[in-house]
C-alpha positions as YAML, in Angstrom:
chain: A
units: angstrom
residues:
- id: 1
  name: UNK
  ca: [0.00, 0.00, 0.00]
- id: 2
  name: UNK
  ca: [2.87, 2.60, 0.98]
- id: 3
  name: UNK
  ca: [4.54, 1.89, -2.74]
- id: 4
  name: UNK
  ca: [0.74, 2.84, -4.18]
- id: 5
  name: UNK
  ca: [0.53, 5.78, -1.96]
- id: 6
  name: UNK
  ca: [4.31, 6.94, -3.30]
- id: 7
  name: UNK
  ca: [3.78, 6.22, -7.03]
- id: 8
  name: UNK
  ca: [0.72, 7.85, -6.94]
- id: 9
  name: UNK
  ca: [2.05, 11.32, -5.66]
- id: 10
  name: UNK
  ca: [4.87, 10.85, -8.02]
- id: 11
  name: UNK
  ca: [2.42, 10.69, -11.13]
- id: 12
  name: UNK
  ca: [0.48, 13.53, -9.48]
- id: 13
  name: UNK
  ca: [3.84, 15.45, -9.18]
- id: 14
  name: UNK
  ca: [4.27, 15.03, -12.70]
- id: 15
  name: UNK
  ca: [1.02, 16.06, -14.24]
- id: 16
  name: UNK
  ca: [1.29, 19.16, -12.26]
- id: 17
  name: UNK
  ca: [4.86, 20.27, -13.90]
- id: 18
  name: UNK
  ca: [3.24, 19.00, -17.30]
- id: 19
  name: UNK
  ca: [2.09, 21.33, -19.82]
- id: 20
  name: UNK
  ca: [-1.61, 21.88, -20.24]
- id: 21
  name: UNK
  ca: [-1.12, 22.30, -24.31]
- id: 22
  name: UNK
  ca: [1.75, 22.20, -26.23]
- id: 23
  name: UNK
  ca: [3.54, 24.77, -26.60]
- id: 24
  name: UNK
  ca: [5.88, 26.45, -28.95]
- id: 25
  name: UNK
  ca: [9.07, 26.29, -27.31]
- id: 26
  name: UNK
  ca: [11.48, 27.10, -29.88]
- id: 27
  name: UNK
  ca: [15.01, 28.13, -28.59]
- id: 28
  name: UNK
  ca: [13.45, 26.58, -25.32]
- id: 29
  name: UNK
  ca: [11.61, 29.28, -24.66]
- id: 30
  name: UNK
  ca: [7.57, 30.70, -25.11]
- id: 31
  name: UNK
  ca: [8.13, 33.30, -27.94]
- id: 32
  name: UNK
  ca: [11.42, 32.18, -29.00]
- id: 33
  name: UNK
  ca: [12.84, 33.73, -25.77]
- id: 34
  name: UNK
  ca: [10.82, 37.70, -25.68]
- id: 35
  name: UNK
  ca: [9.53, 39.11, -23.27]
- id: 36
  name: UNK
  ca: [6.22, 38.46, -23.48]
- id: 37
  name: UNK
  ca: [4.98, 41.50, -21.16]
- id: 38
  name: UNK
  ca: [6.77, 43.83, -23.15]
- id: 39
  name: UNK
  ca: [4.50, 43.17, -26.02]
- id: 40
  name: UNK
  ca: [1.64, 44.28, -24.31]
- id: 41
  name: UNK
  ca: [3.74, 47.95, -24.46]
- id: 42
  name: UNK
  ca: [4.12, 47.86, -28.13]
- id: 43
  name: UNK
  ca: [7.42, 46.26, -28.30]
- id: 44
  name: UNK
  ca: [9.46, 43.18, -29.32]
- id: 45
  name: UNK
  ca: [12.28, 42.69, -26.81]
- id: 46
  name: UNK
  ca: [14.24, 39.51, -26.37]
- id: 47
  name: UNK
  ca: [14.37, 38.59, -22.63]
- id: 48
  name: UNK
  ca: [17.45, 37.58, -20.48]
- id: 49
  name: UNK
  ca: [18.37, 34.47, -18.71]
- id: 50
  name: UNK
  ca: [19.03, 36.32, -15.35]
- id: 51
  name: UNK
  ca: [14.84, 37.23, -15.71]
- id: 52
  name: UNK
  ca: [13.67, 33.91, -16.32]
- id: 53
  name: UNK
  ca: [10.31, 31.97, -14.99]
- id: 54
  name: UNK
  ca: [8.07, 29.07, -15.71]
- id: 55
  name: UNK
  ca: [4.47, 28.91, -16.21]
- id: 56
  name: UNK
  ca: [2.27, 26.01, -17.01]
- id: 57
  name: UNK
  ca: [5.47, 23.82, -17.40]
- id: 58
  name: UNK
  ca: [7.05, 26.63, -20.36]
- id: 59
  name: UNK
  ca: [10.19, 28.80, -19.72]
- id: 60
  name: UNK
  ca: [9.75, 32.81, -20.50]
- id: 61
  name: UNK
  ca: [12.31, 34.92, -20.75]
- id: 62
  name: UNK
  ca: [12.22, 38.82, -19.79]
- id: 63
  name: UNK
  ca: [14.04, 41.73, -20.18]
- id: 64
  name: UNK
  ca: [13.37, 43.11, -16.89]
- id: 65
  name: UNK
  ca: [13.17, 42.23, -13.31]
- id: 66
  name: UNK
  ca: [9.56, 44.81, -13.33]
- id: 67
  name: UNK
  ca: [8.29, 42.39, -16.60]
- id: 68
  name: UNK
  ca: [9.04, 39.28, -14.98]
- id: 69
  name: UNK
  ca: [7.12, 40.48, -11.66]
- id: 70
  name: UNK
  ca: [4.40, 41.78, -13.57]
- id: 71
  name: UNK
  ca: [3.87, 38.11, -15.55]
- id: 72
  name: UNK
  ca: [4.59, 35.85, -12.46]
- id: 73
  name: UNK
  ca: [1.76, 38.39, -10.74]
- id: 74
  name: UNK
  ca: [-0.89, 37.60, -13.55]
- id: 75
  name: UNK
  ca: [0.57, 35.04, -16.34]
- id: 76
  name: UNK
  ca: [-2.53, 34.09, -18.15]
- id: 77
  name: UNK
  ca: [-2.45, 37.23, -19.14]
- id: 78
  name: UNK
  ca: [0.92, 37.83, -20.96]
- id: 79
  name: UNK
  ca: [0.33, 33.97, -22.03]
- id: 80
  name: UNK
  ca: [0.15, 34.16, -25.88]
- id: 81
  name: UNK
  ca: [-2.79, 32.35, -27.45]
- id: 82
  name: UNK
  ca: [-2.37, 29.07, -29.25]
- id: 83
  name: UNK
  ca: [0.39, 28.23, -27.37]
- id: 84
  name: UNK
  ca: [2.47, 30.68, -29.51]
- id: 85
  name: UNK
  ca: [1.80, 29.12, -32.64]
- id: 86
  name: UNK
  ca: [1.07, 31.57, -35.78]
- id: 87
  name: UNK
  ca: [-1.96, 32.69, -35.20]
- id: 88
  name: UNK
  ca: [-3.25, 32.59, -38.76]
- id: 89
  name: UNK
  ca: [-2.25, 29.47, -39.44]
- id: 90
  name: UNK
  ca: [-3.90, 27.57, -36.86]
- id: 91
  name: UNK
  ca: [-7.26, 30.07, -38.07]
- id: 92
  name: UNK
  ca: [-6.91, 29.28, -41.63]
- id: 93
  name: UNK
  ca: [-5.27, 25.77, -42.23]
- id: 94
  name: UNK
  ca: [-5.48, 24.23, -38.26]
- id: 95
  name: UNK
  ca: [-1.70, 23.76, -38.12]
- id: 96
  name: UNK
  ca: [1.12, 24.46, -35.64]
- id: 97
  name: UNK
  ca: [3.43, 26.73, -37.54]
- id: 98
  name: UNK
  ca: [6.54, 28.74, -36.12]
- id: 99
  name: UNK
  ca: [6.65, 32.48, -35.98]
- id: 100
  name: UNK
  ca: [8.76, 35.40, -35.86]
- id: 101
  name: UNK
  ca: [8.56, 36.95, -32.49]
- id: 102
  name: UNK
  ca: [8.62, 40.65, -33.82]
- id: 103
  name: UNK
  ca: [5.67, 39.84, -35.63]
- id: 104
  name: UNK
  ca: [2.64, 40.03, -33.23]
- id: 105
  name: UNK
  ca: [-0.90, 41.96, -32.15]
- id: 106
  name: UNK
  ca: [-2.31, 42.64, -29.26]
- id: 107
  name: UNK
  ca: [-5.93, 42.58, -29.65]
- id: 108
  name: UNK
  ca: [-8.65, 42.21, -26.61]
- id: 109
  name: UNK
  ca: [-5.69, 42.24, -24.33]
- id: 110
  name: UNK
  ca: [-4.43, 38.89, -25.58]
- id: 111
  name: UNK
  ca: [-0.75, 38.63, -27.27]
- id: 112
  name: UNK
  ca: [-1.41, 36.96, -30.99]
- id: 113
  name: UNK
  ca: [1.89, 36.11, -32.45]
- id: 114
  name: UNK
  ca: [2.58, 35.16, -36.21]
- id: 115
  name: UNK
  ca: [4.70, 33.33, -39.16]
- id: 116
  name: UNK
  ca: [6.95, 36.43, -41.09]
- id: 117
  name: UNK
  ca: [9.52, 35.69, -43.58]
- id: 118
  name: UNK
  ca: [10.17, 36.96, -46.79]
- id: 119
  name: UNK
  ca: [6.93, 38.08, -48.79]
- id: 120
  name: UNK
  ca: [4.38, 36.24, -46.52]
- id: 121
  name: UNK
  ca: [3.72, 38.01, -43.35]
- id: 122
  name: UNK
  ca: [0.32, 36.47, -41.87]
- id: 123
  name: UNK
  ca: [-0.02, 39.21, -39.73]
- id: 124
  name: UNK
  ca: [-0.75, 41.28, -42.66]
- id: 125
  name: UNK
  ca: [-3.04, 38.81, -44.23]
- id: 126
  name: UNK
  ca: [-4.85, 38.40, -40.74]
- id: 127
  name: UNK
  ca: [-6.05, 41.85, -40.53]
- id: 128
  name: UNK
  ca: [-7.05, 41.76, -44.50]
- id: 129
  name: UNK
  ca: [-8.93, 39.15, -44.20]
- id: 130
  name: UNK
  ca: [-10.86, 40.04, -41.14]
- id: 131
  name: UNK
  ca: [-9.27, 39.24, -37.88]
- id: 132
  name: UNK
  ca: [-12.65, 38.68, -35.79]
- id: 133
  name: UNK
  ca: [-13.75, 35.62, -38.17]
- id: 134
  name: UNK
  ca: [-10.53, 34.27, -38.13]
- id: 135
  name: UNK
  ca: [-10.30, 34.69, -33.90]
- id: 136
  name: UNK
  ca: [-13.17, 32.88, -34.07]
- id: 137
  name: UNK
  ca: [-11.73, 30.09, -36.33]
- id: 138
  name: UNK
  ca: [-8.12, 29.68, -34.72]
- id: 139
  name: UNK
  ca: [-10.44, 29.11, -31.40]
- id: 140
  name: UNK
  ca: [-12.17, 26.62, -32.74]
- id: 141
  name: UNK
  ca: [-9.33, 24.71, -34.44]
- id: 142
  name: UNK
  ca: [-6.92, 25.46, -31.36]
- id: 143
  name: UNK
  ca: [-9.55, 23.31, -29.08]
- id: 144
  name: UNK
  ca: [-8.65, 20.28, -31.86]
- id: 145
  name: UNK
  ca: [-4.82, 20.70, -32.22]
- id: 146
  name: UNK
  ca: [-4.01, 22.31, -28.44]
- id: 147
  name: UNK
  ca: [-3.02, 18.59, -27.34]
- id: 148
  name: UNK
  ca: [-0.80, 17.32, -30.12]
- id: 149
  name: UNK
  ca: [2.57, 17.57, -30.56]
...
């Protein structure tokens, strides 16, 4: 019974350091290693090591001691949506597809972030093309994809 007892906290222990959805963690790091707060301020900053934290099992980056307090004090917040995936791709084709981390929106006080490299920026295609239906969409298809890695 004491062996049960143990291997059962140790499976609880890990399911609560597990991450809820997966994220996009390239570099090892939500965002590709900015500072997620400092988005919500109109700019693209690449954290630091020295201001680093976990949340939900991902490591962020900041590029200030004030950013990092102000995400550990609210992260769902600063969290970006679809697990940091391109926005408009999970809207529009339901996939999990990198993105450039200067390339983002904050809209309804959420952080969207999206794919950018040479002539196709998604961002700009997002607001073309209506960014309220495709919200709508990316929610939809996040809630099918949000799980798989």
């Amino acid at each position: 019974m004491k062996k049960f007892v143990s291997l059962t906290f140790l499976f609880m222990g890990l399911l609560v350091s597990a991450q809820s959805i997966d994220y996009n963690t390239k570099k090892g790091y939500a965002a590709n290693g900015y500072d997620v707060v400092s988005y919500f301020e109109d700019k693209a900053v690449e954290g630091k090591t020295e201001f680093s934290t976990k949340f939900d099992g991902v490591s962020y980056k900041f590029s200030s001691q004030g950013n990092l307090d102000m995400f550990t004090a609210n992260p769902e917040k600063y969290a970006p949506q679809y697990g940091g995936y391109c926005a408009y791709a999970v809207a529009v084709s339901g996939k999990k597809v990198s993105i450039n981390p200067e390339t983002f929106e904050i809209r309804d006080d959420k952080l969207y972030l999206f794919y950018n490299k040479g002539k196709t920026n998604t961002l700009e295609f997002w607001k073309k093309e209506s960014p309220v239906e495709l919200q709508a969409k990316a929610d939809v298809n996040w809630e099918k994809i949000k799980n798989k890695k």
